[in-house]
PDB file of C-alpha atoms in Angstrom:
ATOM      1  CA  UNK A   1       4.030 -47.712   8.098  1.00  0.00           C
ATOM      2  CA  UNK A   2       5.467 -44.376   9.650  1.00  0.00           C
ATOM      3  CA  UNK A   3       7.681 -43.339   7.981  1.00  0.00           C
ATOM      4  CA  UNK A   4       4.973 -40.990   6.084  1.00  0.00           C
ATOM      5  CA  UNK A   5       2.320 -40.843   8.437  1.00  0.00           C
ATOM      6  CA  UNK A   6       4.142 -37.386   9.227  1.00  0.00           C
ATOM      7  CA  UNK A   7       3.378 -36.218   6.256  1.00  0.00           C
ATOM      8  CA  UNK A   8      -0.478 -36.671   6.064  1.00  0.00           C
ATOM      9  CA  UNK A   9      -0.344 -35.328   9.836  1.00  0.00           C
ATOM     10  CA  UNK A  10       1.750 -32.346   9.660  1.00  0.00           C
ATOM     11  CA  UNK A  11      -0.682 -31.427   6.329  1.00  0.00           C
ATOM     12  CA  UNK A  12      -4.432 -32.404   8.009  1.00  0.00           C
ATOM     13  CA  UNK A  13      -2.924 -30.374  10.681  1.00  0.00           C
ATOM     14  CA  UNK A  14      -2.385 -26.348   8.997  1.00  0.00           C
ATOM     15  CA  UNK A  15      -5.440 -27.058   7.454  1.00  0.00           C
ATOM     16  CA  UNK A  16      -7.045 -27.021  10.721  1.00  0.00           C
ATOM     17  CA  UNK A  17      -4.715 -24.362  12.545  1.00  0.00           C
ATOM     18  CA  UNK A  18      -5.752 -22.178   9.319  1.00  0.00           C
ATOM     19  CA  UNK A  19      -9.566 -22.163  10.566  1.00  0.00           C
ATOM     20  CA  UNK A  20      -8.555 -22.173  13.228  1.00  0.00           C
ATOM     21  CA  UNK A  21      -6.595 -18.634  13.483  1.00  0.00           C
ATOM     22  CA  UNK A  22     -10.024 -17.405  11.781  1.00  0.00           C
ATOM     23  CA  UNK A  23     -11.985 -17.952  14.369  1.00  0.00           C
ATOM     24  CA  UNK A  24      -9.633 -16.466  17.072  1.00  0.00           C
ATOM     25  CA  UNK A  25      -9.133 -13.809  15.003  1.00  0.00           C
ATOM     26  CA  UNK A  26     -12.793 -12.928  14.746  1.00  0.00           C
ATOM     27  CA  UNK A  27     -13.400 -13.802  18.504  1.00  0.00           C
ATOM     28  CA  UNK A  28     -11.283 -10.573  19.293  1.00  0.00           C
ATOM     29  CA  UNK A  29     -13.724  -7.987  18.678  1.00  0.00           C
ATOM     30  CA  UNK A  30     -16.079 -10.226  21.882  1.00  0.00           C
ATOM     31  CA  UNK A  31     -13.427 -11.998  24.012  1.00  0.00           C
ATOM     32  CA  UNK A  32     -10.091  -9.714  23.723  1.00  0.00           C
ATOM     33  CA  UNK A  33      -7.132 -10.928  23.110  1.00  0.00           C
ATOM     34  CA  UNK A  34      -6.283 -12.915  25.876  1.00  0.00           C
ATOM     35  CA  UNK A  35      -9.711 -14.349  25.967  1.00  0.00           C
ATOM     36  CA  UNK A  36      -9.473 -15.006  22.095  1.00  0.00           C
ATOM     37  CA  UNK A  37      -5.562 -16.494  22.756  1.00  0.00           C
ATOM     38  CA  UNK A  38      -7.240 -18.689  25.666  1.00  0.00           C
ATOM     39  CA  UNK A  39     -10.023 -19.850  24.066  1.00  0.00           C
ATOM     40  CA  UNK A  40      -8.194 -23.285  22.189  1.00  0.00           C
ATOM     41  CA  UNK A  41      -6.958 -24.129  25.957  1.00  0.00           C
ATOM     42  CA  UNK A  42      -9.963 -23.860  27.515  1.00  0.00           C
ATOM     43  CA  UNK A  43     -12.396 -25.055  25.434  1.00  0.00           C
ATOM     44  CA  UNK A  44      -9.364 -27.565  23.545  1.00  0.00           C
ATOM     45  CA  UNK A  45      -8.745 -29.460  26.696  1.00  0.00           C
ATOM     46  CA  UNK A  46     -11.801 -31.231  26.724  1.00  0.00           C
ATOM     47  CA  UNK A  47     -10.992 -32.610  23.252  1.00  0.00           C
ATOM     48  CA  UNK A  48      -7.606 -33.039  23.898  1.00  0.00           C
ATOM     49  CA  UNK A  49      -7.905 -35.405  26.736  1.00  0.00           C
ATOM     50  CA  UNK A  50     -11.002 -37.227  24.426  1.00  0.00           C
ATOM     51  CA  UNK A  51      -8.663 -37.837  22.178  1.00  0.00           C
ATOM     52  CA  UNK A  52      -5.793 -39.251  24.556  1.00  0.00           C
ATOM     53  CA  UNK A  53      -8.532 -41.805  26.229  1.00  0.00           C
ATOM     54  CA  UNK A  54      -9.149 -43.076  22.338  1.00  0.00           C
ATOM     55  CA  UNK A  55      -5.799 -43.258  20.980  1.00  0.00           C
ATOM     56  CA  UNK A  56      -5.353 -45.653  25.187  1.00  0.00           C
ATOM     57  CA  UNK A  57      -8.886 -47.568  23.814  1.00  0.00           C
ATOM     58  CA  UNK A  58      -7.442 -47.704  20.365  1.00  0.00           C
ATOM     59  CA  UNK A  59      -4.616 -49.058  21.337  1.00  0.00           C
ATOM     60  CA  UNK A  60      -4.543 -50.897  24.082  1.00  0.00           C
ATOM     61  CA  UNK A  61      -1.846 -48.316  25.996  1.00  0.00           C
ATOM     62  CA  UNK A  62      -2.129 -47.382  29.556  1.00  0.00           C
ATOM     63  CA  UNK A  63      -1.448 -43.488  29.774  1.00  0.00           C
ATOM     64  CA  UNK A  64       2.542 -42.853  30.703  1.00  0.00           C
ATOM     65  CA  UNK A  65       3.387 -42.532  33.241  1.00  0.00           C
ATOM     66  CA  UNK A  66       4.628 -38.668  33.749  1.00  0.00           C
ATOM     67  CA  UNK A  67       8.175 -37.506  35.042  1.00  0.00           C
ATOM     68  CA  UNK A  68       9.138 -33.749  36.008  1.00  0.00           C
ATOM     69  CA  UNK A  69      11.262 -34.045  32.488  1.00  0.00           C
ATOM     70  CA  UNK A  70       8.589 -34.769  30.843  1.00  0.00           C
ATOM     71  CA  UNK A  71       6.353 -31.870  33.505  1.00  0.00           C
ATOM     72  CA  UNK A  72       8.767 -29.354  32.462  1.00  0.00           C
ATOM     73  CA  UNK A  73       9.121 -29.540  28.768  1.00  0.00           C
ATOM     74  CA  UNK A  74       5.210 -29.695  28.864  1.00  0.00           C
ATOM     75  CA  UNK A  75       4.470 -26.451  30.051  1.00  0.00           C
ATOM     76  CA  UNK A  76       7.616 -24.663  28.750  1.00  0.00           C
ATOM     77  CA  UNK A  77       5.895 -25.397  25.719  1.00  0.00           C
ATOM     78  CA  UNK A  78       2.210 -24.693  27.106  1.00  0.00           C
ATOM     79  CA  UNK A  79       3.541 -21.195  28.294  1.00  0.00           C
ATOM     80  CA  UNK A  80       5.579 -20.886  25.190  1.00  0.00           C
ATOM     81  CA  UNK A  81       2.731 -20.956  23.002  1.00  0.00           C
ATOM     82  CA  UNK A  82       0.233 -19.186  25.173  1.00  0.00           C
ATOM     83  CA  UNK A  83       2.515 -15.698  24.342  1.00  0.00           C
ATOM     84  CA  UNK A  84       2.980 -16.994  20.850  1.00  0.00           C
ATOM     85  CA  UNK A  85      -0.765 -17.270  20.161  1.00  0.00           C
ATOM     86  CA  UNK A  86      -1.826 -13.781  21.976  1.00  0.00           C
ATOM     87  CA  UNK A  87       1.457 -12.302  19.808  1.00  0.00           C
ATOM     88  CA  UNK A  88      -0.282 -13.815  16.583  1.00  0.00           C
ATOM     89  CA  UNK A  89      -3.255 -12.044  17.241  1.00  0.00           C
ATOM     90  CA  UNK A  90      -2.224  -9.222  18.747  1.00  0.00           C
ATOM     91  CA  UNK A  91      -0.241  -8.501  15.209  1.00  0.00           C
ATOM     92  CA  UNK A  92      -4.184  -9.528  13.855  1.00  0.00           C
ATOM     93  CA  UNK A  93      -5.612  -6.412  15.122  1.00  0.00           C
ATOM     94  CA  UNK A  94      -3.225  -4.067  12.690  1.00  0.00           C
ATOM     95  CA  UNK A  95      -2.261  -6.236   9.519  1.00  0.00           C
ATOM     96  CA  UNK A  96      -4.310  -8.775   7.347  1.00  0.00           C
ATOM     97  CA  UNK A  97      -4.403 -12.455   8.279  1.00  0.00           C
ATOM     98  CA  UNK A  98      -2.679 -13.452   5.357  1.00  0.00           C
ATOM     99  CA  UNK A  99      -0.356 -11.086   6.326  1.00  0.00           C
ATOM    100  CA  UNK A 100       0.211 -11.595  10.049  1.00  0.00           C
ATOM    101  CA  UNK A 101       0.689 -15.571   9.175  1.00  0.00           C
ATOM    102  CA  UNK A 102       3.241 -14.937   7.176  1.00  0.00           C
ATOM    103  CA  UNK A 103       5.428 -13.512   9.344  1.00  0.00           C
ATOM    104  CA  UNK A 104       4.656 -15.482  12.186  1.00  0.00           C
ATOM    105  CA  UNK A 105       6.029 -18.535   9.320  1.00  0.00           C
ATOM    106  CA  UNK A 106       9.704 -17.112   9.698  1.00  0.00           C
ATOM    107  CA  UNK A 107       9.292 -20.254  12.310  1.00  0.00           C
ATOM    108  CA  UNK A 108      11.015 -23.140  10.946  1.00  0.00           C
ATOM    109  CA  UNK A 109      14.823 -20.972  10.712  1.00  0.00           C
ATOM    110  CA  UNK A 110      14.007 -20.377  14.369  1.00  0.00           C
ATOM    111  CA  UNK A 111      13.209 -23.482  15.101  1.00  0.00           C
ATOM    112  CA  UNK A 112      16.152 -25.166  13.235  1.00  0.00           C
ATOM    113  CA  UNK A 113      18.329 -23.114  15.481  1.00  0.00           C
ATOM    114  CA  UNK A 114      16.450 -24.640  18.606  1.00  0.00           C
ATOM    115  CA  UNK A 115      16.562 -27.611  17.463  1.00  0.00           C
ATOM    116  CA  UNK A 116      19.734 -27.743  17.449  1.00  0.00           C
ATOM    117  CA  UNK A 117      20.210 -26.293  20.781  1.00  0.00           C
ATOM    118  CA  UNK A 118      17.740 -28.585  22.441  1.00  0.00           C
ATOM    119  CA  UNK A 119      17.057 -31.621  20.778  1.00  0.00           C
ATOM    120  CA  UNK A 120      21.037 -31.720  19.155  1.00  0.00           C
ATOM    121  CA  UNK A 121      18.419 -32.452  15.760  1.00  0.00           C
ATOM    122  CA  UNK A 122      21.781 -31.101  13.797  1.00  0.00           C
ATOM    123  CA  UNK A 123      19.652 -30.179   9.644  1.00  0.00           C
ATOM    124  CA  UNK A 124      21.718 -31.452   7.364  1.00  0.00           C
ATOM    125  CA  UNK A 125      22.691 -28.387   4.708  1.00  0.00           C
ATOM    126  CA  UNK A 126      20.232 -29.536   1.839  1.00  0.00           C
ATOM    127  CA  UNK A 127      17.418 -29.479   4.801  1.00  0.00           C
ATOM    128  CA  UNK A 128      18.747 -25.629   5.591  1.00  0.00           C
ATOM    129  CA  UNK A 129      18.725 -24.657   1.977  1.00  0.00           C
ATOM    130  CA  UNK A 130      15.108 -25.507   1.357  1.00  0.00           C
ATOM    131  CA  UNK A 131      14.281 -23.828   5.180  1.00  0.00           C
ATOM    132  CA  UNK A 132      15.487 -20.730   3.657  1.00  0.00           C
ATOM    133  CA  UNK A 133      14.017 -20.904   0.294  1.00  0.00           C
ATOM    134  CA  UNK A 134      10.520 -22.042   1.856  1.00  0.00           C
ATOM    135  CA  UNK A 135      11.216 -18.769   4.195  1.00  0.00           C
ATOM    136  CA  UNK A 136      11.566 -16.125   1.113  1.00  0.00           C
ATOM    137  CA  UNK A 137       8.725 -17.633  -0.591  1.00  0.00           C
ATOM    138  CA  UNK A 138       5.786 -17.154   2.135  1.00  0.00           C
ATOM    139  CA  UNK A 139       7.972 -13.689   2.863  1.00  0.00           C
ATOM    140  CA  UNK A 140       7.708 -12.679  -0.826  1.00  0.00           C
ATOM    141  CA  UNK A 141       4.431 -13.802  -1.261  1.00  0.00           C
ATOM    142  CA  UNK A 142       2.460 -12.117   1.760  1.00  0.00           C
ATOM    143  CA  UNK A 143       5.081  -9.094   2.616  1.00  0.00           C
ATOM    144  CA  UNK A 144       2.923  -5.918   2.810  1.00  0.00           C
ATOM    145  CA  UNK A 145       2.233  -2.749   0.927  1.00  0.00           C
ATOM    146  CA  UNK A 146       1.254   0.724   2.542  1.00  0.00           C
ATOM    147  CA  UNK A 147      -2.008   1.974   2.442  1.00  0.00           C
ATOM    148  CA  UNK A 148      -0.581   5.157  -0.338  1.00  0.00           C
ATOM    149  CA  UNK A 149       0.696   8.088   1.588  1.00  0.00           C
ATOM    150  CA  UNK A 150       1.235   5.779   5.387  1.00  0.00           C
ATOM    151  CA  UNK A 151       3.757   4.608   6.879  1.00  0.00           C
ATOM    152  CA  UNK A 152       4.823   1.403   7.184  1.00  0.00           C
ATOM    153  CA  UNK A 153       4.359   0.720  10.514  1.00  0.00           C
ATOM    154  CA  UNK A 154       6.880  -2.238  11.837  1.00  0.00           C
ATOM    155  CA  UNK A 155       5.258  -3.301  14.671  1.00  0.00           C
ATOM    156  CA  UNK A 156       2.894  -6.092  13.473  1.00  0.00           C
ATOM    157  CA  UNK A 157       6.405  -6.874  11.514  1.00  0.00           C
ATOM    158  CA  UNK A 158       7.819  -7.446  14.914  1.00  0.00           C
ATOM    159  CA  UNK A 159       5.696  -9.188  16.849  1.00  0.00           C
ATOM    160  CA  UNK A 160       4.557 -11.991  14.042  1.00  0.00           C
ATOM    161  CA  UNK A 161       8.687 -12.978  14.644  1.00  0.00           C
ATOM    162  CA  UNK A 162       8.854 -13.122  17.894  1.00  0.00           C
ATOM    163  CA  UNK A 163       5.355 -14.880  18.119  1.00  0.00           C
ATOM    164  CA  UNK A 164       7.015 -17.265  15.637  1.00  0.00           C
ATOM    165  CA  UNK A 165       9.978 -17.646  17.203  1.00  0.00           C
ATOM    166  CA  UNK A 166       8.037 -18.585  20.745  1.00  0.00           C
ATOM    167  CA  UNK A 167       5.723 -20.954  18.410  1.00  0.00           C
ATOM    168  CA  UNK A 168       8.849 -22.301  17.429  1.00  0.00           C
ATOM    169  CA  UNK A 169      11.029 -22.976  20.109  1.00  0.00           C
ATOM    170  CA  UNK A 170       7.404 -24.402  22.165  1.00  0.00           C
ATOM    171  CA  UNK A 171       7.475 -26.575  19.582  1.00  0.00           C
ATOM    172  CA  UNK A 172      10.687 -28.207  20.312  1.00  0.00           C
ATOM    173  CA  UNK A 173       9.561 -28.137  24.066  1.00  0.00           C
ATOM    174  CA  UNK A 174       6.780 -30.313  23.210  1.00  0.00           C
ATOM    175  CA  UNK A 175       8.734 -32.009  21.870  1.00  0.00           C
ATOM    176  CA  UNK A 176      11.094 -32.649  24.080  1.00  0.00           C
ATOM    177  CA  UNK A 177       7.897 -33.473  26.649  1.00  0.00           C
ATOM    178  CA  UNK A 178       7.466 -36.275  23.638  1.00  0.00           C
ATOM    179  CA  UNK A 179      11.150 -37.804  24.253  1.00  0.00           C
ATOM    180  CA  UNK A 180      11.141 -37.672  28.185  1.00  0.00           C
ATOM    181  CA  UNK A 181       7.696 -39.797  27.809  1.00  0.00           C
ATOM    182  CA  UNK A 182       9.963 -42.552  26.409  1.00  0.00           C
ATOM    183  CA  UNK A 183       7.434 -44.382  25.481  1.00  0.00           C
ATOM    184  CA  UNK A 184       7.258 -46.941  22.118  1.00  0.00           C
ATOM    185  CA  UNK A 185       4.331 -45.593  20.952  1.00  0.00           C
ATOM    186  CA  UNK A 186       4.229 -42.653  19.562  1.00  0.00           C
ATOM    187  CA  UNK A 187       0.325 -42.580  19.319  1.00  0.00           C
ATOM    188  CA  UNK A 188       0.299 -41.928  23.447  1.00  0.00           C
ATOM    189  CA  UNK A 189       3.324 -40.118  23.578  1.00  0.00           C
ATOM    190  CA  UNK A 190       1.581 -37.721  21.060  1.00  0.00           C
ATOM    191  CA  UNK A 191      -2.294 -37.670  23.122  1.00  0.00           C
ATOM    192  CA  UNK A 192      -0.789 -37.905  26.603  1.00  0.00           C
ATOM    193  CA  UNK A 193       1.666 -34.641  25.896  1.00  0.00           C
ATOM    194  CA  UNK A 194      -1.397 -32.955  24.323  1.00  0.00           C
ATOM    195  CA  UNK A 195      -2.939 -34.133  27.115  1.00  0.00           C
ATOM    196  CA  UNK A 196      -0.592 -31.964  29.962  1.00  0.00           C
ATOM    197  CA  UNK A 197      -0.098 -28.519  27.953  1.00  0.00           C
ATOM    198  CA  UNK A 198      -4.142 -28.261  27.295  1.00  0.00           C
ATOM    199  CA  UNK A 199      -3.762 -28.236  30.969  1.00  0.00           C
ATOM    200  CA  UNK A 200      -1.670 -26.491  31.844  1.00  0.00           C
ATOM    201  CA  UNK A 201      -2.483 -23.775  29.581  1.00  0.00           C
ATOM    202  CA  UNK A 202      -6.315 -23.731  30.523  1.00  0.00           C
ATOM    203  CA  UNK A 203      -5.258 -23.769  34.043  1.00  0.00           C
ATOM    204  CA  UNK A 204      -2.781 -21.065  33.879  1.00  0.00           C
ATOM    205  CA  UNK A 205      -5.126 -18.525  31.876  1.00  0.00           C
ATOM    206  CA  UNK A 206      -7.705 -19.158  34.117  1.00  0.00           C
ATOM    207  CA  UNK A 207      -6.087 -18.551  37.164  1.00  0.00           C
ATOM    208  CA  UNK A 208      -4.386 -15.149  35.068  1.00  0.00           C
ATOM    209  CA  UNK A 209      -7.658 -13.862  34.111  1.00  0.00           C
ATOM    210  CA  UNK A 210      -9.714 -14.546  37.168  1.00  0.00           C
ATOM    211  CA  UNK A 211      -6.878 -11.550  38.835  1.00  0.00           C
ATOM    212  CA  UNK A 212      -6.752  -9.855  36.098  1.00  0.00           C
ATOM    213  CA  UNK A 213     -10.333  -9.781  34.069  1.00  0.00           C
ATOM    214  CA  UNK A 214     -12.951 -11.318  35.156  1.00  0.00           C
ATOM    215  CA  UNK A 215     -14.953  -9.932  32.605  1.00  0.00           C
ATOM    216  CA  UNK A 216     -13.582 -10.811  29.933  1.00  0.00           C
ATOM    217  CA  UNK A 217     -14.049 -14.588  31.152  1.00  0.00           C
ATOM    218  CA  UNK A 218     -17.002 -14.224  31.322  1.00  0.00           C
ATOM    219  CA  UNK A 219     -17.347 -13.118  28.598  1.00  0.00           C
ATOM    220  CA  UNK A 220     -15.551 -16.027  27.488  1.00  0.00           C
ATOM    221  CA  UNK A 221     -17.769 -18.606  28.724  1.00  0.00           C
ATOM    222  CA  UNK A 222     -21.187 -16.930  27.330  1.00  0.00           C
ATOM    223  CA  UNK A 223     -20.001 -17.181  23.658  1.00  0.00           C
ATOM    224  CA  UNK A 224     -19.467 -20.832  23.943  1.00  0.00           C
ATOM    225  CA  UNK A 225     -20.821 -21.409  20.862  1.00  0.00           C
ATOM    226  CA  UNK A 226     -18.306 -20.639  18.412  1.00  0.00           C
ATOM    227  CA  UNK A 227     -15.393 -21.017  20.888  1.00  0.00           C
ATOM    228  CA  UNK A 228     -16.500 -24.422  21.077  1.00  0.00           C
ATOM    229  CA  UNK A 229     -15.872 -25.240  17.282  1.00  0.00           C
ATOM    230  CA  UNK A 230     -12.081 -22.954  17.270  1.00  0.00           C
ATOM    231  CA  UNK A 231     -11.763 -25.020  20.429  1.00  0.00           C
ATOM    232  CA  UNK A 232     -11.446 -28.691  18.893  1.00  0.00           C
ATOM    233  CA  UNK A 233     -10.083 -27.039  15.598  1.00  0.00           C
ATOM    234  CA  UNK A 234      -6.886 -26.191  18.559  1.00  0.00           C
ATOM    235  CA  UNK A 235      -7.055 -29.482  19.663  1.00  0.00           C
ATOM    236  CA  UNK A 236      -7.200 -31.686  16.822  1.00  0.00           C
ATOM    237  CA  UNK A 237      -4.866 -29.379  14.877  1.00  0.00           C
ATOM    238  CA  UNK A 238      -1.849 -30.107  17.824  1.00  0.00           C
ATOM    239  CA  UNK A 239      -3.354 -33.518  18.016  1.00  0.00           C
ATOM    240  CA  UNK A 240      -2.163 -33.628  14.503  1.00  0.00           C
ATOM    241  CA  UNK A 241       0.959 -31.275  15.353  1.00  0.00           C
ATOM    242  CA  UNK A 242       2.378 -33.423  17.873  1.00  0.00           C
ATOM    243  CA  UNK A 243       1.614 -36.844  15.786  1.00  0.00           C
ATOM    244  CA  UNK A 244       4.189 -35.553  13.400  1.00  0.00           C
ATOM    245  CA  UNK A 245       6.895 -34.144  16.341  1.00  0.00           C
ATOM    246  CA  UNK A 246       6.770 -37.854  17.454  1.00  0.00           C
ATOM    247  CA  UNK A 247       7.934 -39.372  14.697  1.00  0.00           C
ATOM    248  CA  UNK A 248      10.099 -36.786  12.671  1.00  0.00           C
ATOM    249  CA  UNK A 249      12.135 -33.355  12.838  1.00  0.00           C
ATOM    250  CA  UNK A 250      11.096 -30.865  14.636  1.00  0.00           C
ATOM    251  CA  UNK A 251      12.616 -29.161  11.631  1.00  0.00           C
ATOM    252  CA  UNK A 252      11.380 -31.249   9.243  1.00  0.00           C
ATOM    253  CA  UNK A 253       7.671 -30.538  10.277  1.00  0.00           C
ATOM    254  CA  UNK A 254       7.675 -26.963  10.613  1.00  0.00           C
ATOM    255  CA  UNK A 255       8.866 -26.380   7.285  1.00  0.00           C
ATOM    256  CA  UNK A 256       6.363 -28.462   5.662  1.00  0.00           C
ATOM    257  CA  UNK A 257       3.395 -27.053   7.334  1.00  0.00           C
ATOM    258  CA  UNK A 258       3.888 -23.595   5.678  1.00  0.00           C
ATOM    259  CA  UNK A 259       1.883 -24.494   2.804  1.00  0.00           C
ATOM    260  CA  UNK A 260      -0.275 -23.464   6.022  1.00  0.00           C
ATOM    261  CA  UNK A 261       0.389 -19.748   4.244  1.00  0.00           C
ATOM    262  CA  UNK A 262      -1.545 -21.492   1.128  1.00  0.00           C
ATOM    263  CA  UNK A 263      -4.313 -22.500   2.749  1.00  0.00           C
ATOM    264  CA  UNK A 264      -3.910 -18.695   4.584  1.00  0.00           C
ATOM    265  CA  UNK A 265      -4.417 -17.451   1.136  1.00  0.00           C
ATOM    266  CA  UNK A 266      -6.999 -19.171  -0.377  1.00  0.00           C
ATOM    267  CA  UNK A 267      -9.250 -18.296   3.179  1.00  0.00           C
ATOM    268  CA  UNK A 268      -8.459 -14.231   2.418  1.00  0.00           C
ATOM    269  CA  UNK A 269      -9.067 -14.747  -0.644  1.00  0.00           C
ATOM    270  CA  UNK A 270     -12.496 -16.907  -0.033  1.00  0.00           C
ATOM    271  CA  UNK A 271     -13.634 -13.917   1.683  1.00  0.00           C
ATOM    272  CA  UNK A 272     -11.674 -10.611  -0.082  1.00  0.00           C
ATOM    273  CA  UNK A 273     -12.031 -12.777  -4.225  1.00  0.00           C
ATOM    274  CA  UNK A 274      -8.779 -11.040  -5.188  1.00  0.00           C
ATOM    275  CA  UNK A 275      -7.008 -12.752  -7.409  1.00  0.00           C
ATOM    276  CA  UNK A 276      -3.119 -13.923  -7.069  1.00  0.00           C
ATOM    277  CA  UNK A 277      -0.549 -11.825  -8.207  1.00  0.00           C
ATOM    278  CA  UNK A 278       2.427 -12.475  -9.818  1.00  0.00           C
ATOM    279  CA  UNK A 279       4.670 -11.541  -7.114  1.00  0.00           C
ATOM    280  CA  UNK A 280       2.461 -14.211  -5.310  1.00  0.00           C
ATOM    281  CA  UNK A 281       2.575 -16.276  -7.239  1.00  0.00           C
ATOM    282  CA  UNK A 282       6.691 -16.577  -7.314  1.00  0.00           C
ATOM    283  CA  UNK A 283       5.925 -16.835  -3.806  1.00  0.00           C
ATOM    284  CA  UNK A 284       4.305 -20.062  -3.901  1.00  0.00           C
ATOM    285  CA  UNK A 285       6.432 -21.676  -7.086  1.00  0.00           C
ATOM    286  CA  UNK A 286       9.762 -21.141  -4.090  1.00  0.00           C
ATOM    287  CA  UNK A 287       7.430 -22.402  -0.953  1.00  0.00           C
ATOM    288  CA  UNK A 288       6.771 -25.172  -3.351  1.00  0.00           C
ATOM    289  CA  UNK A 289      10.279 -25.858  -3.743  1.00  0.00           C
ATOM    290  CA  UNK A 290      10.845 -25.604  -0.726  1.00  0.00           C
ATOM    291  CA  UNK A 291       8.523 -28.407   0.228  1.00  0.00           C
ATOM    292  CA  UNK A 292       9.712 -30.606  -2.787  1.00  0.00           C
ATOM    293  CA  UNK A 293      13.258 -30.206  -0.662  1.00  0.00           C
ATOM    294  CA  UNK A 294      12.311 -31.094   2.555  1.00  0.00           C
ATOM    295  CA  UNK A 295      10.102 -34.380   1.476  1.00  0.00           C
ATOM    296  CA  UNK A 296      13.155 -35.482  -0.446  1.00  0.00           C
ATOM    297  CA  UNK A 297      15.806 -34.487   1.839  1.00  0.00           C
TER     298      UNK A 297
END
């Protein structure tokens, strides 16, 4: 039954992540980049714990014991994700929402490399071709045009690509944590890894802000109304990502996850009422081809 569930989990995760990214971007002006980064962890943790309790009740499986190997993988994934989110939000300050998301979506190529090195998940030649075609489609679709007379700035591109690499690294680490639990229930493995990762992230960033920027932490608590929804979406999207990681190679999941750019395009077009250009149409076509190959690889 779980053979094709990863497809559903991935598409739902991509949609939830798009909405969360949009909410986080709006919070930058209120709580700063680090504060907006912390939203998904601080306000996501209670929901991660709720998901874990619900999964345990639904499956009748107790929360698995955490080994040092599991904690090591999960902590690495957690801190990698913190850095990735911070870089992504920093890039969004100077570039559009869609363009920044596109830069981060070089991630599947990097995921495939990390997966080979750390998890011995060796992609087939067909999958490698699909990853490259889908990634090329994303880049064609969203490659920025500098304003007339304005020099092209590569800083957002570098921040976005670095963010994608760290997101890829964290995804591979979380997969390592899921595998380290060695529980027969993929539902409990994914939920335990999520709750533990969010706890590490929430505690780590709270300590950092207490030491370096207490006003930002105070603003974060004051802005609890929009932050709660962003935290829920973050935890929900991560829950779906982790469920997909638990039953499918990470490179497959992250390549299919490129459909997020289509959701981001829809959000941008909704906000800006713009039509899709021929270049974007070509990029979408390549992305769809790459995804279809992944689904049949």
